[in-house]
CSV table of C-alpha atoms in Angstrom, one decimal:
chain,number,residue,atom,x,y,z
A,21,MET,CA,-10.0,21.4,1.9
A,22,SER,CA,-9.6,18.6,-0.7
A,23,THR,CA,-11.6,15.6,0.1
A,24,LYS,CA,-9.5,13.2,-2.0
A,25,THR,CA,-5.8,12.1,-2.4
A,26,ILE,CA,-5.1,10.4,-5.6
A,27,VAL,CA,-1.9,8.4,-5.8
A,28,PHE,CA,-0.4,7.0,-9.0
A,29,ASP,CA,2.2,4.4,-9.9
A,30,LEU,CA,4.5,5.4,-12.8
A,31,ASP,CA,5.6,2.5,-15.0
A,32,ASP,CA,2.9,1.0,-17.1
A,33,THR,CA,0.4,3.3,-15.4
A,34,LEU,CA,1.2,6.9,-16.4
A,35,ILE,CA,3.7,5.8,-19.1
A,36,LYS,CA,4.6,2.5,-20.9
A,37,GLU,CA,7.8,1.1,-19.5
A,38,ILE,CA,8.5,-0.3,-23.0
A,39,ASP,CA,8.6,3.2,-24.4
A,40,TYR,CA,11.4,4.0,-21.9
A,41,LEU,CA,13.2,0.9,-23.0
A,42,LYS,CA,12.9,1.7,-26.7
A,43,SER,CA,14.0,5.3,-26.1
A,44,ALA,CA,17.1,4.0,-24.2
A,45,PHE,CA,18.0,1.4,-26.7
A,46,GLU,CA,17.9,4.0,-29.5
A,47,GLU,CA,20.3,6.3,-27.6
A,48,ILE,CA,22.6,3.3,-26.9
A,49,ALA,CA,22.5,2.1,-30.5
A,50,HIS,CA,23.4,5.5,-31.7
A,51,PHE,CA,26.2,5.8,-29.3
A,52,LEU,CA,27.7,2.4,-30.4
A,53,ASP,CA,27.4,2.8,-34.1
A,54,SER,CA,25.5,5.8,-35.5
A,55,ASN,CA,25.8,4.4,-39.0
A,56,ASP,CA,24.1,1.0,-38.2
A,57,GLU,CA,20.4,1.7,-38.5
A,58,SER,CA,19.7,-2.0,-37.8
A,59,LEU,CA,21.4,-2.0,-34.4
A,60,PHE,CA,18.2,-0.9,-32.5
A,61,LYS,CA,16.1,-3.6,-34.3
A,62,THR,CA,18.7,-6.2,-33.3
A,63,MET,CA,18.7,-5.0,-29.7
A,64,PHE,CA,15.0,-5.1,-29.4
A,65,GLU,CA,14.8,-8.5,-31.0
A,66,TRP,CA,17.3,-9.8,-28.3
A,67,TYR,CA,15.1,-8.4,-25.7
A,68,GLN,CA,12.0,-10.0,-27.1
A,69,ASN,CA,13.8,-13.3,-27.1
A,70,LYS,CA,14.8,-12.8,-23.5
A,71,GLU,CA,18.5,-12.6,-24.3
A,72,ASN,CA,20.9,-10.5,-22.2
A,73,VAL,CA,21.1,-7.4,-24.5
A,74,PHE,CA,23.9,-5.7,-22.7
A,75,GLN,CA,26.1,-8.9,-22.6
A,76,ASN,CA,25.4,-9.3,-26.3
A,77,LEU,CA,26.6,-5.8,-27.0
A,78,GLU,CA,29.7,-6.3,-24.9
A,79,ASN,CA,30.5,-9.3,-26.9
A,80,ARG,CA,30.0,-7.6,-30.2
A,81,TYR,CA,31.8,-4.3,-29.3
A,82,ILE,CA,35.0,-5.4,-27.5
A,83,ASN,CA,35.9,-2.0,-26.4
A,84,VAL,CA,32.6,-1.4,-24.5
A,85,GLU,CA,31.8,-2.7,-21.1
A,86,LYS,CA,28.2,-3.7,-20.4
A,87,GLN,CA,28.2,-1.8,-17.1
A,88,VAL,CA,28.8,1.4,-19.0
A,89,LEU,CA,25.8,0.6,-21.2
A,90,ILE,CA,23.6,-0.2,-18.2
A,91,LYS,CA,24.5,3.1,-16.6
A,92,MET,CA,23.5,4.9,-19.9
A,93,TYR,CA,20.2,2.9,-20.0
A,94,ARG,CA,19.4,4.0,-16.3
A,95,ASN,CA,20.6,7.6,-16.7
A,96,HIS,CA,19.2,8.6,-20.2
A,97,PHE,CA,16.6,11.2,-20.6
A,98,PRO,CA,13.7,9.5,-22.5
A,99,ASN,CA,12.1,10.8,-25.6
A,100,PHE,CA,8.5,10.9,-24.5
A,101,ASN,CA,5.6,13.0,-25.8
A,102,SER,CA,5.0,15.6,-23.0
A,103,ASN,CA,1.5,16.3,-24.5
A,104,SER,CA,0.3,12.9,-23.2
A,105,GLU,CA,-3.1,11.7,-22.1
A,106,ALA,CA,-1.6,11.1,-18.6
A,107,LYS,CA,-0.6,14.8,-18.4
A,108,GLN,CA,-4.0,16.0,-19.4
A,109,ILE,CA,-5.8,13.7,-16.9
A,110,LEU,CA,-3.5,14.8,-14.1
A,111,THR,CA,-4.0,18.4,-15.0
A,112,ASP,CA,-7.8,17.9,-15.0
A,113,LEU,CA,-7.7,16.1,-11.5
A,114,LYS,CA,-5.5,18.9,-10.1
A,115,LYS,CA,-8.0,21.5,-11.2
A,116,GLN,CA,-10.6,19.7,-9.1
A,117,GLY,CA,-8.5,20.5,-6.0
A,118,TYR,CA,-7.4,17.0,-5.3
A,119,PHE,CA,-4.0,16.2,-3.7
A,120,LEU,CA,-1.9,14.2,-6.1
A,121,GLY,CA,0.9,11.8,-5.3
A,122,MET,CA,3.0,9.1,-6.9
A,123,ILE,CA,4.7,6.0,-5.5
A,124,THR,CA,7.1,4.3,-7.8
A,125,ASP,CA,10.0,1.8,-7.3
A,126,GLY,CA,13.3,2.3,-9.1
A,127,TYR,CA,16.5,4.4,-9.3
A,128,SER,CA,16.0,8.1,-8.6
A,129,ILE,CA,17.6,9.4,-11.7
A,130,THR,CA,15.7,7.0,-13.9
A,131,GLN,CA,12.3,7.8,-12.4
A,132,ARG,CA,12.9,11.5,-12.2
A,133,ASN,CA,13.9,11.8,-15.9
A,134,LYS,CA,10.7,9.9,-16.8
A,135,ILE,CA,8.7,12.4,-14.7
A,136,LYS,CA,10.5,15.4,-16.2
A,137,ALA,CA,10.1,14.1,-19.7
A,138,LEU,CA,6.4,13.9,-19.3
A,139,GLU,CA,6.5,17.5,-17.8
A,140,ILE,CA,4.2,16.4,-14.9
A,141,GLU,CA,6.5,17.0,-11.8
A,142,ASN,CA,4.8,20.1,-10.8
A,143,LEU,CA,1.4,18.5,-10.8
A,144,PHE,CA,2.2,16.3,-7.8
A,145,ASP,CA,2.1,17.3,-4.1
A,146,LEU,CA,4.3,14.3,-3.1
A,147,ILE,CA,6.5,11.9,-5.0
A,148,VAL,CA,7.9,8.8,-3.5
A,149,ILE,CA,10.6,7.0,-5.2
A,150,SER,CA,12.0,3.9,-3.6
A,151,GLU,CA,15.7,4.7,-3.8
A,152,GLU,CA,15.2,8.2,-2.4
A,153,PHE,CA,12.6,6.9,0.3
A,154,GLY,CA,14.5,3.9,1.4
A,155,SER,CA,11.9,1.3,0.9
A,156,GLU,CA,9.8,-0.3,-1.8
A,157,LYS,CA,6.2,-1.2,-2.4
A,158,PRO,CA,4.3,-2.9,-0.6
A,159,ASN,CA,6.0,-1.4,2.5
A,160,PRO,CA,3.3,0.5,4.3
A,161,LYS,CA,5.6,3.4,4.9
A,162,ASN,CA,5.6,4.3,1.2
A,163,PHE,CA,1.8,4.7,1.4
A,164,GLU,CA,1.2,6.0,4.9
A,165,VAL,CA,3.2,9.1,4.2
A,166,PHE,CA,0.3,10.3,2.3
A,167,HIS,CA,-2.0,10.4,5.2
A,168,GLN,CA,-0.5,13.8,6.0
A,169,PHE,CA,-3.0,15.2,3.6
A,170,THR,CA,-5.9,14.0,6.0
A,171,THR,CA,-8.4,13.7,3.2
A,172,GLU,CA,-11.7,11.7,3.4
A,173,GLU,CA,-10.8,9.4,0.5
A,174,TYR,CA,-7.5,7.9,-0.8
A,175,TYR,CA,-7.1,6.3,-4.2
A,176,TYR,CA,-4.2,4.3,-5.6
A,177,ILE,CA,-3.9,3.7,-9.4
A,178,GLY,CA,-1.4,1.1,-10.6
A,179,ASP,CA,-0.9,-1.9,-12.8
A,180,ASN,CA,1.2,-4.5,-10.8
A,181,VAL,CA,-1.1,-6.9,-9.0
A,182,SER,CA,1.8,-8.5,-7.1
A,183,LYS,CA,2.7,-5.3,-5.1
A,184,ASP,CA,0.5,-2.2,-6.0
A,185,PHE,CA,-2.7,-3.0,-4.3
A,186,LEU,CA,-1.9,-5.0,-1.1
A,187,THR,CA,-1.1,-2.2,1.2
A,188,PRO,CA,-3.6,0.4,0.0
A,189,ASN,CA,-6.3,-2.3,0.3
A,190,GLN,CA,-5.2,-2.9,3.9
A,191,LEU,CA,-5.3,0.8,4.5
A,192,SER,CA,-8.9,1.0,3.2
A,193,TRP,CA,-7.8,3.0,0.1
A,194,LYS,CA,-9.8,2.6,-3.1
A,195,THR,CA,-7.7,0.7,-5.6
A,196,ILE,CA,-7.8,0.8,-9.4
A,197,CYS,CA,-5.9,-1.3,-11.9
A,198,ILE,CA,-5.0,-0.1,-15.4
A,199,LEU,CA,-5.4,-3.3,-17.4
A,200,ASP,CA,-2.5,-4.4,-19.6
A,201,ASP,CA,-3.1,-3.4,-23.3
A,202,GLY,CA,-0.6,-6.0,-24.4
A,203,ASN,CA,2.4,-3.7,-24.0
A,204,ASN,CA,3.2,-4.0,-20.4
A,205,ILE,CA,6.6,-5.4,-19.5
A,206,HIS,CA,5.3,-7.3,-16.6
A,207,LYS,CA,2.2,-9.5,-17.2
A,208,GLN,CA,-0.7,-9.1,-14.9
A,209,ILE,CA,-1.8,-12.2,-13.0
A,210,PHE,CA,-5.0,-11.9,-11.2
A,211,ASP,CA,-4.9,-15.5,-9.7
A,212,LYS,CA,-4.2,-14.1,-6.2
A,213,GLU,CA,-5.8,-13.7,-2.8
A,214,ARG,CA,-8.4,-11.0,-2.7
A,215,VAL,CA,-6.3,-8.6,-0.7
A,216,TYR,CA,-3.8,-8.3,-3.6
A,217,LEU,CA,-6.6,-7.4,-6.1
A,218,PRO,CA,-7.8,-3.9,-7.0
A,219,SER,CA,-11.3,-2.9,-6.2
A,220,LYS,CA,-11.9,-1.8,-9.8
A,221,THR,CA,-10.2,-2.2,-13.2
A,222,VAL,CA,-10.2,0.2,-16.1
A,223,ARG,CA,-8.8,-0.2,-19.6
A,224,LYS,CA,-7.4,3.3,-20.0
A,225,LEU,CA,-6.6,6.2,-17.9
A,226,SER,CA,-9.4,8.4,-19.1
A,227,GLU,CA,-11.9,6.1,-17.4
A,228,LEU,CA,-10.6,7.3,-14.0
A,229,ILE,CA,-12.3,10.8,-14.2
A,230,LYS,CA,-15.8,9.2,-14.0
A,231,ILE,CA,-14.8,6.8,-11.1
A,232,ILE,CA,-13.0,9.5,-9.0
A,233,LYS,CA,-15.7,12.1,-9.4
């Protein structure tokens, strides 16, 4: 019997959310004007300037509704490298006989497409996606469902200090935070009560192996 259950966040933990955004912007830019190679750059600049990208596009392309573009953003299949470090680490952990899980907030089709693009779906024993499950982190239900594996130790690996570690800390799980390398969409703020903070931090996924073993 496995003695450990290791549960991961998805965005900015196993993949960079900014890579999904760029992939979606490229698809939308090609859809709107395949001959305008500068459109993607313009869209990304709008994003960096905290402008409403979809509203700007609706204003520029009068025959396109922003809701159509938002749907494209959420539904598109991302262009990820399936031979990722994350996939290799998950494979290594799976070979150790550990139960692997995922808790991620978001739309089902969006999160499922990310997981499929990384080719990691078959490595998980249980995946909890908020839209499918009916609640978001830090709801205890999203975490307690993993107690079905009845292992001696539970780990949660994430990046969002506001909601990732509160509940697993309260459940006596071991919590590990992947530190922002400067590319996270949501900045990490560690100036919080102790219960919100991870028990350990690492700078990259590969450091997990030594901690978990």
